[in-house]
Coordinates of C-alpha atoms and ligand atoms in Angstrom, one line a residue:
X1 CA 0.0 0.0 0.0
X2 CA 1.4 3.4 -0.9
X3 CA 2.0 5.8 2.0
X4 CA -0.8 8.3 2.7
X5 CA 0.2 11.9 2.7
X6 CA -1.7 15.2 3.0
X7 CA -3.0 16.7 -0.3
X8 CA -0.6 18.9 -2.2
X9 CA -0.4 22.3 -0.7
X10 CA -2.1 21.4 2.5
X11 CA -0.2 21.3 5.8
X12 CA -0.9 20.1 9.4
X13 CA -0.5 22.5 12.2
X14 CA 1.3 20.2 14.7
X15 CA 0.8 20.3 18.4
X16 CA 4.2 22.0 18.8
X17 CA 3.0 24.9 16.7
X18 CA -0.4 25.3 18.4
X19 CA 0.8 27.6 21.1
X20 CA 1.9 30.1 18.4
X21 CA -1.4 29.9 16.7
X22 CA -3.3 30.3 20.0
X23 CA -1.2 33.3 20.7
X24 CA -2.2 34.9 17.4
X25 CA -5.9 33.9 17.7
X26 CA -6.0 35.2 21.3
X27 CA -4.4 38.5 20.2
X28 CA -7.0 38.8 17.4
X29 CA -9.9 38.1 19.7
X30 CA -8.6 40.5 22.4
X31 CA -8.1 43.4 20.0
X32 CA -11.4 42.7 18.2
X33 CA -13.2 42.9 21.5
X34 CA -11.4 46.1 22.5
X35 CA -12.5 47.6 19.2
X36 CA -16.1 46.4 19.5
X37 CA -16.0 43.8 16.7
X38 CA -18.1 40.6 16.9
X39 CA -17.0 37.3 15.6
X40 CA -18.7 35.6 12.7
X41 CA -18.0 32.1 11.2
X42 CA -19.1 31.5 7.7
X43 CA -18.8 28.2 5.8
X44 CA -15.4 27.5 4.1
X45 CA -17.4 26.5 1.1
X46 CA -19.7 28.8 -1.0
X47 CA -21.4 28.7 -4.3
X48 CA -18.8 29.6 -7.1
X49 CA -21.2 32.3 -8.4
X50 CA -20.7 34.3 -5.1
X51 CA -17.0 34.7 -5.8
X52 CA -17.4 35.2 -9.5
X53 CA -19.8 38.1 -8.7
X54 CA -18.0 39.3 -5.5
X55 CA -14.4 39.2 -6.5
X56 CA -14.9 39.7 -10.3
X57 CA -14.4 37.2 -13.2
X58 CA -11.5 39.2 -14.6
X59 CA -9.3 39.0 -11.5
X60 CA -6.3 36.6 -11.1
X61 CA -8.0 35.0 -8.2
X62 CA -11.1 34.0 -10.1
X63 CA -9.3 33.3 -13.4
X64 CA -6.5 31.1 -12.1
X65 CA -6.5 30.5 -8.4
X66 CA -9.9 29.4 -7.1
X67 CA -10.3 25.9 -5.6
X68 CA -13.5 25.0 -7.5
X69 CA -15.2 21.7 -8.1
X70 CA -18.6 20.2 -8.8
X71 CA -20.3 18.3 -6.0
X72 CA -22.2 15.1 -6.5
X73 CA -25.4 17.1 -7.3
X74 CA -23.5 19.0 -10.0
X75 CA -23.4 22.3 -8.2
X76 CA -20.2 24.3 -8.7
X77 CA -18.7 25.0 -5.2
X78 CA -15.6 26.9 -4.3
X79 CA -13.4 26.7 -1.2
X80 CA -13.4 30.4 -0.1
X81 CA -10.3 32.2 -1.5
X82 CA -11.0 35.1 0.9
X83 CA -13.4 36.0 3.7
X84 CA -15.2 39.2 2.6
X85 CA -17.6 37.7 -0.1
X86 CA -18.9 35.1 2.3
X87 CA -19.4 37.6 5.1
X88 CA -21.2 39.9 2.8
X89 CA -23.4 37.0 1.6
X90 CA -24.1 36.1 5.2
X91 CA -25.1 39.6 6.4
X92 CA -27.4 40.0 3.4
X93 CA -29.0 36.6 3.8
X94 CA -29.5 37.0 7.5
X95 CA -30.9 40.5 7.2
X96 CA -28.2 42.0 9.4
X97 CA -28.1 45.3 7.5
X98 CA -31.1 47.3 8.6
X99 CA -31.4 50.7 7.0
X100 CA -30.5 53.4 9.6
X101 CA -29.1 50.7 11.9
X102 CA -25.9 51.1 13.9
X103 CA -22.7 50.1 12.1
X104 CA -22.2 46.3 12.0
X105 CA -18.6 45.4 12.9
X106 CA -17.5 41.8 12.3
X107 CA -14.3 39.8 12.3
X108 CA -13.5 36.3 11.3
X109 CA -10.6 33.9 11.7
X110 CA -10.1 30.8 9.6
X111 CA -8.7 29.0 6.6
X112 CA -8.8 30.2 3.0
X113 CA -7.9 28.3 -0.1
X114 CA -6.2 29.1 -3.4
X115 CA -5.5 26.5 -6.1
X116 CA -2.0 27.6 -7.1
X117 CA 1.4 26.0 -7.3
X118 CA 2.6 25.5 -3.7
X119 CA 5.9 27.2 -2.9
X120 CA 7.9 28.2 0.1
X121 CA 5.5 30.0 2.5
X122 CA 2.5 29.7 0.2
X123 CA 0.2 26.8 0.7
X124 CA -3.2 26.0 -0.9
X125 CA -4.7 26.3 2.6
X126 CA -3.7 29.4 4.6
X127 CA -5.3 31.4 7.4
X128 CA -6.5 34.9 7.8
X129 CA -7.8 37.4 10.3
X130 CA -10.5 39.4 8.5
X131 CA -12.5 42.4 9.7
X132 CA -15.4 44.2 8.1
X133 CA -17.5 47.2 9.1
X134 CA -20.8 47.9 7.3
X135 CA -23.1 50.9 7.3
X136 CA -20.6 53.6 8.2
X137 CA -19.5 55.8 5.3
X138 CA -17.3 58.1 7.3
X139 CA -13.5 58.5 7.6
X140 CA -13.3 57.8 11.3
X141 CA -14.4 54.2 10.9
X142 CA -11.7 53.7 8.3
X143 CA -9.1 54.9 10.9
X144 CA -10.8 52.7 13.5
X145 CA -10.4 49.6 11.3
X146 CA -6.8 50.4 10.7
X147 CA -6.3 51.0 14.4
X148 CA -7.6 47.4 15.1
X149 CA -5.2 45.9 12.6
X150 CA -2.3 47.9 14.0
X151 CA -3.1 47.0 17.6
X152 CA -3.3 43.3 16.6
X153 CA 0.1 43.4 15.0
X154 CA 1.6 45.4 17.9
X155 CA 0.1 43.0 20.4
X156 CA 2.1 40.2 18.7
X157 CA 5.3 42.3 19.0
X158 CA 5.7 42.9 15.3
X159 CA 8.3 45.6 14.7
X160 CA 9.2 48.0 11.9
X161 CA 5.6 48.6 10.9
X162 CA 4.8 51.0 8.1
X163 CA 1.3 52.1 7.1
X164 CA 0.7 52.9 3.4
X165 CA -2.3 54.9 2.4
X166 CA -4.0 55.8 -0.8
X167 CA -7.4 57.0 -2.1
X168 CA -8.9 55.2 -5.1
X169 CA -11.5 57.9 -5.5
X170 CA -15.1 57.1 -6.4
X171 CA -17.2 56.4 -9.5
X172 CA -17.4 60.1 -10.1
X173 CA -13.7 61.0 -10.1
X174 CA -12.0 57.7 -10.9
X175 CA -12.9 57.6 -14.6
X176 CA -10.8 60.7 -15.3
X177 CA -7.8 59.0 -13.6
X178 CA -8.4 55.9 -15.7
X179 CA -8.5 57.9 -18.9
X180 CA -5.2 59.6 -18.0
X181 CA -3.7 56.2 -17.3
X182 CA -4.7 54.7 -20.6
X183 CA -3.4 57.7 -22.4
X184 CA -0.1 57.6 -20.4
X185 CA 0.5 53.9 -21.3
X186 CA -0.4 54.5 -25.0
X187 CA 2.7 53.6 -27.1
X188 CA 4.4 51.9 -24.1
X189 CA 2.6 48.6 -24.5
X190 CA 5.8 46.8 -25.7
X191 CA 7.6 47.7 -22.4
X192 CA 4.9 46.0 -20.3
X193 CA 4.8 42.4 -19.1
X194 CA 2.2 40.2 -20.8
X195 CA -0.2 40.4 -17.8
X196 CA -0.2 44.2 -17.9
X197 CA -0.6 44.3 -21.7
X198 CA -3.8 42.2 -21.2
X199 CA -4.9 44.4 -18.2
X200 CA -4.4 47.7 -20.0
X201 CA -7.8 47.7 -21.7
X202 CA -10.0 46.5 -18.9
X203 CA -8.2 47.2 -15.7
X204 CA -5.4 49.9 -16.1
X205 CA -5.3 50.6 -12.4
X206 CA -3.7 47.2 -11.8
X207 CA -0.7 48.3 -13.9
X208 CA 0.3 50.5 -11.0
X209 CA 1.0 47.6 -8.6
X210 CA 2.6 45.1 -11.0
X211 CA 5.8 43.6 -9.5
X212 CA 7.6 43.4 -12.8
X213 CA 10.6 45.9 -12.8
X214 CA 9.8 47.4 -16.2
X215 CA 6.2 47.9 -15.3
X216 CA 7.3 49.4 -11.9
X217 CA 9.5 51.9 -13.6
X218 CA 6.6 53.1 -15.8
X219 CA 4.2 53.1 -12.9
X220 CA 6.5 55.3 -11.0
X221 CA 5.8 58.2 -13.4
X222 CA 2.2 57.4 -14.1
X223 CA -0.6 60.0 -13.3
X224 CA -1.5 59.7 -9.6
X225 CA -5.1 59.4 -8.4
X226 CA -4.6 62.0 -5.7
X227 CA -4.6 64.7 -8.4
X228 CA -8.0 63.6 -9.7
X229 CA -9.9 63.2 -6.5
X230 CA -13.3 65.0 -6.3
X231 CA -13.8 67.3 -3.3
X232 CA -15.7 64.7 -1.3
X233 CA -13.0 62.0 -1.8
X234 CA -10.3 64.5 -1.0
X235 CA -12.1 65.4 2.3
X236 CA -12.6 61.8 3.1
X237 CA -8.9 60.7 2.8
X238 CA -7.9 63.9 4.6
X239 CA -10.2 62.9 7.5
X240 CA -8.8 59.4 7.6
X241 CA -5.2 60.7 7.7
X242 CA -6.0 63.1 10.5
X243 CA -7.8 60.4 12.6
X244 CA -4.8 58.1 12.1
X245 CA -2.6 60.8 13.5
X246 CA -4.8 60.9 16.5
X247 CA -4.1 57.2 17.0
X248 CA -0.4 57.9 16.8
X249 CA 0.0 56.5 13.3
X250 CA 2.0 58.2 10.5
X251 CA 0.6 57.0 7.2
X252 CA 2.9 57.1 4.2
X253 CA 1.2 58.1 0.9
X254 CA 1.6 55.4 -1.8
X255 CA -0.1 56.2 -5.1
X256 CA 0.8 52.7 -6.5
X257 CA -1.3 51.1 -3.8
X258 CA -4.4 50.0 -5.7
X259 CA -7.2 47.5 -5.7
X260 CA -8.2 46.1 -9.1
X261 CA -11.9 45.7 -8.4
X262 CA -14.6 48.3 -9.3
X263 CA -16.3 48.2 -5.9
X264 CA -13.2 49.4 -4.0
X265 CA -13.3 53.1 -3.5
X266 CA -11.6 55.8 -1.5
X267 CA -9.5 54.4 1.3
X268 CA -6.9 51.7 0.5
X269 CA -4.2 50.7 2.9
X270 CA -1.4 48.2 3.5
X271 CA 0.8 47.5 6.5
X272 CA 4.4 46.5 5.8
X273 CA 6.7 45.1 8.5
X274 CA 10.5 45.3 8.4
X275 CA 10.5 42.0 10.4
X276 CA 9.0 40.1 7.4
X277 CA 11.0 41.6 4.5
X278 CA 10.2 45.0 3.2
X279 CA 8.7 44.2 -0.2
X280 CA 5.7 42.3 1.0
X281 CA 2.7 43.7 2.8
X282 CA 1.6 42.0 6.0
X283 CA -2.0 43.1 5.6
X284 CA -4.2 45.1 3.4
X285 CA -7.6 46.5 3.2
X286 CA -9.8 49.4 2.2
X287 CA -13.3 50.7 1.5
X288 CA -15.7 48.8 -0.8
X289 CA -18.9 50.7 -0.7
X290 CA -20.3 49.0 -3.9
X291 CA -19.9 45.4 -2.9
X292 CA -23.0 44.8 -0.8
X293 CA -25.3 46.1 -3.5
X294 CA -23.3 44.2 -6.2
X295 CA -24.2 41.0 -4.3
X296 CA -27.9 41.9 -4.1
X297 CA -28.0 43.6 -0.7
X298 CA -28.9 47.2 0.2
X299 CA -26.7 50.1 -0.6
X300 CA -24.4 49.7 2.4
X301 CA -20.9 51.2 2.6
X302 CA -18.2 48.9 4.0
X303 CA -14.6 48.9 4.9
X304 CA -12.3 46.1 6.0
X305 CA -8.9 44.3 6.0
X306 CA -7.4 40.9 5.8
X307 CA -4.1 39.7 7.3
X308 CA -2.4 36.5 6.5
X309 CA -1.4 34.5 9.6
X310 CA 1.2 32.0 8.3
X311 CA 4.0 34.5 8.2
X312 CA 3.1 35.9 11.6
X313 CA 3.2 32.4 13.0
X314 CA 6.6 31.7 11.4
X315 CA 8.1 34.9 12.8
X316 CA 6.7 34.4 16.3
X317 CA 7.9 30.8 16.4
X318 CA 11.4 31.9 15.5
X319 CA 11.4 34.7 18.0
X320 CA 9.7 33.3 21.1
X321 CA 10.3 29.6 21.1
X322 CA 6.8 29.1 22.5
X323 CA 6.0 25.7 23.8
X324 CA 2.9 24.2 25.3
X325 CA 2.6 24.4 29.1
X326 CA 3.2 21.0 30.7
X327 CA 0.6 19.2 32.9
X328 CA 0.2 19.9 36.6
X329 CA 0.8 16.2 37.4
X330 CA 2.2 13.2 35.8
X331 CA 1.1 9.9 37.5
X332 CA 4.0 7.4 37.4
X333 CA 2.6 3.9 37.7
X334 CA 5.4 1.7 39.0
X335 CA 3.5 -1.5 39.7
X336 CA 0.5 -3.2 38.0
X337 CA -1.4 -3.1 41.3
X338 CA -1.3 0.7 41.1
X339 CA -3.2 0.9 37.8
X340 CA -6.7 1.1 39.5
X341 CA -5.8 3.7 42.2
X342 CA -3.8 5.7 39.6
X343 CA -6.8 5.8 37.2
X344 CA -9.2 6.9 40.0
X345 CA -6.8 9.6 41.3
X346 CA -6.2 10.9 37.8
X347 CA -10.0 11.3 37.2
X348 CA -10.5 12.9 40.6
X349 CA -7.7 15.5 40.0
X350 CA -9.0 16.3 36.5
X351 CA -12.5 16.9 38.1
X352 CA -10.8 19.4 40.3
X353 CA -9.3 21.3 37.4
X354 CA -5.8 19.9 37.3
X355 CA -4.2 18.8 34.0
X356 CA -3.0 15.3 34.5
X357 CA -1.0 12.9 32.3
X358 CA -0.4 9.2 32.8
X359 CA 0.6 6.1 30.9
X360 CA -1.7 3.1 31.6
X361 CA 1.0 0.5 32.2
X362 CA 3.6 0.0 34.9
X363 CA 7.1 1.0 34.2
X364 CA 10.5 1.5 35.9
X365 CA 10.9 4.7 38.0
X366 CA 13.7 5.8 35.6
X367 CA 11.6 5.5 32.5
X368 CA 8.6 7.2 34.2
X369 CA 10.7 10.2 35.4
X370 CA 12.2 10.6 32.0
X371 CA 8.7 10.8 30.6
X372 CA 7.6 13.3 33.2
X373 CA 10.6 15.4 32.2
X374 CA 9.9 15.2 28.5
X375 CA 6.3 16.5 28.9
X376 CA 7.5 19.2 31.3
X377 CA 5.1 18.0 34.1
X378 CA 5.3 20.2 37.2
X379 CA 4.9 17.4 39.7
X380 CA 5.1 13.6 39.6
X381 CA 2.9 11.3 41.7
X382 CA 4.6 8.0 42.1
X383 CA 2.6 4.9 42.8
X384 CA 4.5 1.7 43.3
X385 CA 4.1 -1.5 45.4
X386 CA 5.2 0.3 48.6
X387 CA 2.8 3.2 48.1
X388 CA -0.1 0.9 47.5
X389 CA 0.7 -1.0 50.7
X390 CA 0.9 2.2 52.8
X391 CA -1.9 4.1 51.0
X392 CA 0.5 7.1 50.6
X393 CA 1.7 8.3 47.2
X394 CA 5.1 9.9 46.8
X395 CA 4.8 13.4 45.2
X396 CA 7.8 15.0 43.7
X397 CA 8.0 18.6 42.7
X398 CA 10.1 18.6 39.6
X399 CA 11.1 22.3 39.9
X400 CA 12.1 22.4 43.6
X401 CA 12.9 18.7 43.8
X402 CA 11.0 18.5 47.1
X403 CA 9.3 15.3 47.9
X404 CA 6.3 14.6 50.1
X405 CA 3.7 11.9 50.8
X406 CA -0.1 12.2 50.3
X407 CA -2.9 9.7 50.7
X408 CA -3.8 8.7 47.1
X409 CA -7.4 7.9 47.9
X410 CA -8.0 11.5 49.0
X411 CA -7.7 13.9 46.0
X412 CA -8.1 16.9 48.4
X413 CA -4.6 16.1 49.7
X414 CA -3.2 17.1 46.3
X415 CA -4.8 20.5 46.0
Ligands
ZN1 ZN1 -14.7 61.0 -5.8
ZN2 ZN1 3.3 44.2 -15.4

């Protein structure tokens, strides 16, 4: 029989790595709570049409990277490539967006999936923290969302953070920028990478954030959106910028920071960390006022971010050397006659809230102490023939090396 392995691009999170992931998830929940966000958990699987409508057929994600398959009933389903579309679907379906209601602030933690060639640090299943706020069109909530993201990254001790900010304008002012871009790139098609040549006609904004060096050189001199903003968009981004200053953040203007989808508008942001290599953003987000209505919901403005957790986990693991806390007690069974008493004592201690480990067979004192050491138990309860005869277990504190006796039939004696 051939050896069974995980599917290509899928990885286990081993028990050794769980403390790191818990730390990240705890920090996310703590900061979400402080910023008044509620958790939502949507299915990892949605109808393919949701992503085709919500992310856009012409994007790289939908064109190449979706994990899509037909189920036995013939329905086309997709493992979610990102969280926003599913959350928007959920809030519409559940009627969570009442007109005139108070802003709805949601966050989600969980796995996302992309069908792409696995490479170092990029798996087909990865994890994100995602935050979305609905029904608040103002600049302060944009700054609040960025404040949540920033607080989360700081809570994890991430250093060298930079906040990049841009405005993508709105359906009123963006077309003039788009026109200027198309005009600017006219005659330069041959200098562009094949992807950008293709994008030029339907999505010229995306040429600004292409990673190809020739494209970057051209993008550096391209017309910038800032100069085309209408007065409302100008006031909005100014308001965001001021509010960020109130939070102690110093955003850096980056006119090549874009989102390729039409429903993105006004605020776009990214956070970069020197700890993770300068060229890659840790997290990104922005305002997407047109998405809810594009997916059949009310005309509800929205803003949010997503942050990938794998690289954070890698960094924290390297840095902190986190390990799981050992049990309060390891019960060392040194004689077959001790099995019953040991089993009862273990149950009684667990019922009192202690973490207890044991191996259900008798072994030598040496092998049992080695085991207690390996799992970093705080104390060892030794139960051998002598202890059974006297009714007194030997308890050794592995930190202080102190040893004492306690009646093993009375769990209170171990508290
Ligand atoms: Zn505008
Ligand atoms: Zn390009």
